[in-house]
């Protein structure tokens, strides 16, 4: 459901297609206004960190975190998400992007 949120993702000329990777994954959406959603629920940095620690305990250290951020979102809205991931011991963090066609 989290990937059904309509966001204007940033473009990248390269990257890995991670849609078919096995294993547990959580998706964090950062909306254009800076709102952070985890499992369709608005969370602040402290809540996000707690929820990620719970998920890591439940699923193991191989939990993947995918960050879907609208391209218009300022870094100041994404940084707390990255900090929460780091404090929760997350190492497998990636950003969802749209592949840019190279001319």
Short mmCIF file of C-alpha atoms in Angstrom, two decimals:
data_model
loop_
_atom_site.label_atom_id
_atom_site.label_comp_id
_atom_site.label_asym_id
_atom_site.label_seq_id
_atom_site.Cartn_x
_atom_site.Cartn_y
_atom_site.Cartn_z
CA UNK A 1 0.00 0.00 0.00
CA UNK A 2 2.81 2.41 0.82
CA UNK A 3 3.98 2.45 -2.80
CA UNK A 4 0.53 3.45 -3.98
CA UNK A 5 0.93 6.92 -2.49
CA UNK A 6 1.33 9.25 -5.45
CA UNK A 7 4.72 10.97 -5.12
CA UNK A 8 6.81 12.74 -7.73
CA UNK A 9 9.98 10.71 -7.12
CA UNK A 10 13.42 12.07 -7.97
CA UNK A 11 15.06 10.87 -11.17
CA UNK A 12 18.29 8.92 -11.42
CA UNK A 13 20.26 7.77 -14.44
CA UNK A 14 21.33 4.57 -12.69
CA UNK A 15 20.34 2.32 -9.82
CA UNK A 16 19.29 -1.17 -8.87
CA UNK A 17 15.84 -2.57 -9.53
CA UNK A 18 14.88 -3.71 -6.05
CA UNK A 19 11.24 -4.57 -6.61
CA UNK A 20 11.79 -8.33 -6.47
CA UNK A 21 14.23 -8.58 -3.59
CA UNK A 22 13.22 -11.18 -1.02
CA UNK A 23 13.10 -10.43 2.65
CA UNK A 24 11.30 -8.06 4.97
CA UNK A 25 10.95 -4.44 3.92
CA UNK A 26 9.37 -1.30 5.30
CA UNK A 27 8.59 1.72 3.18
CA UNK A 28 8.75 5.24 4.55
CA UNK A 29 7.03 7.96 2.54
CA UNK A 30 7.99 11.63 2.86
CA UNK A 31 5.19 13.76 1.43
CA UNK A 32 5.67 17.13 -0.31
CA UNK A 33 4.77 18.97 2.92
CA UNK A 34 7.40 17.02 4.90
CA UNK A 35 4.95 14.64 6.57
CA UNK A 36 6.54 11.23 7.25
CA UNK A 37 4.38 8.13 6.86
CA UNK A 38 5.20 4.60 7.99
CA UNK A 39 2.57 2.01 7.05
CA UNK A 40 0.17 4.82 6.14
CA UNK A 41 0.53 6.31 9.64
CA UNK A 42 2.00 9.74 10.31
CA UNK A 43 5.05 9.48 12.58
CA UNK A 44 7.59 11.88 14.05
CA UNK A 45 11.29 11.06 14.38
CA UNK A 46 10.99 9.50 17.84
CA UNK A 47 8.03 7.32 16.83
CA UNK A 48 9.79 6.29 13.63
CA UNK A 49 12.89 5.21 15.54
CA UNK A 50 10.83 3.15 18.00
CA UNK A 51 8.84 1.49 15.23
CA UNK A 52 11.99 0.64 13.26
CA UNK A 53 13.59 -0.93 16.36
CA UNK A 54 10.46 -3.02 16.91
CA UNK A 55 10.46 -4.16 13.27
CA UNK A 56 14.16 -5.00 13.44
CA UNK A 57 13.59 -7.09 16.56
CA UNK A 58 10.62 -8.82 14.94
CA UNK A 59 12.17 -9.52 11.53
CA UNK A 60 15.92 -9.54 12.12
CA UNK A 61 18.79 -7.30 11.07
CA UNK A 62 18.22 -7.83 7.34
CA UNK A 63 15.21 -5.54 7.31
CA UNK A 64 15.30 -3.27 4.26
CA UNK A 65 14.11 0.32 4.51
CA UNK A 66 12.93 2.01 1.33
CA UNK A 67 12.50 5.78 1.49
CA UNK A 68 10.07 7.28 -1.02
CA UNK A 69 10.45 11.03 -0.95
CA UNK A 70 8.82 13.54 -3.22
CA UNK A 71 11.47 15.36 -5.27
CA UNK A 72 10.32 18.73 -3.88
CA UNK A 73 10.98 17.74 -0.28
CA UNK A 74 13.82 19.65 1.35
CA UNK A 75 16.66 17.62 2.83
CA UNK A 76 15.76 18.92 6.29
CA UNK A 77 12.63 16.74 6.09
CA UNK A 78 14.53 13.62 4.97
CA UNK A 79 17.49 13.91 7.36
CA UNK A 80 15.49 12.93 10.49
CA UNK A 81 14.38 9.76 8.67
CA UNK A 82 18.00 8.85 7.92
CA UNK A 83 19.04 9.61 11.50
CA UNK A 84 16.19 7.44 12.87
CA UNK A 85 17.29 4.60 10.59
CA UNK A 86 20.87 4.91 11.78
CA UNK A 87 19.93 5.04 15.45
CA UNK A 88 17.74 1.97 14.97
CA UNK A 89 20.73 0.08 13.54
CA UNK A 90 19.39 -0.04 10.01
CA UNK A 91 22.09 -0.61 7.39
CA UNK A 92 20.00 -1.55 4.33
CA UNK A 93 18.44 1.81 3.42
CA UNK A 94 17.66 2.91 -0.13
CA UNK A 95 15.78 5.66 -1.94
CA UNK A 96 13.08 4.97 -4.50
CA UNK A 97 13.67 6.87 -7.74
CA UNK A 98 12.32 7.05 -11.25
CA UNK A 99 14.79 5.94 -13.91
CA UNK A 100 15.77 8.82 -16.17
CA UNK A 101 16.26 7.90 -19.78
CA UNK A 102 19.71 8.79 -21.05
CA UNK A 103 19.73 10.43 -24.48
#
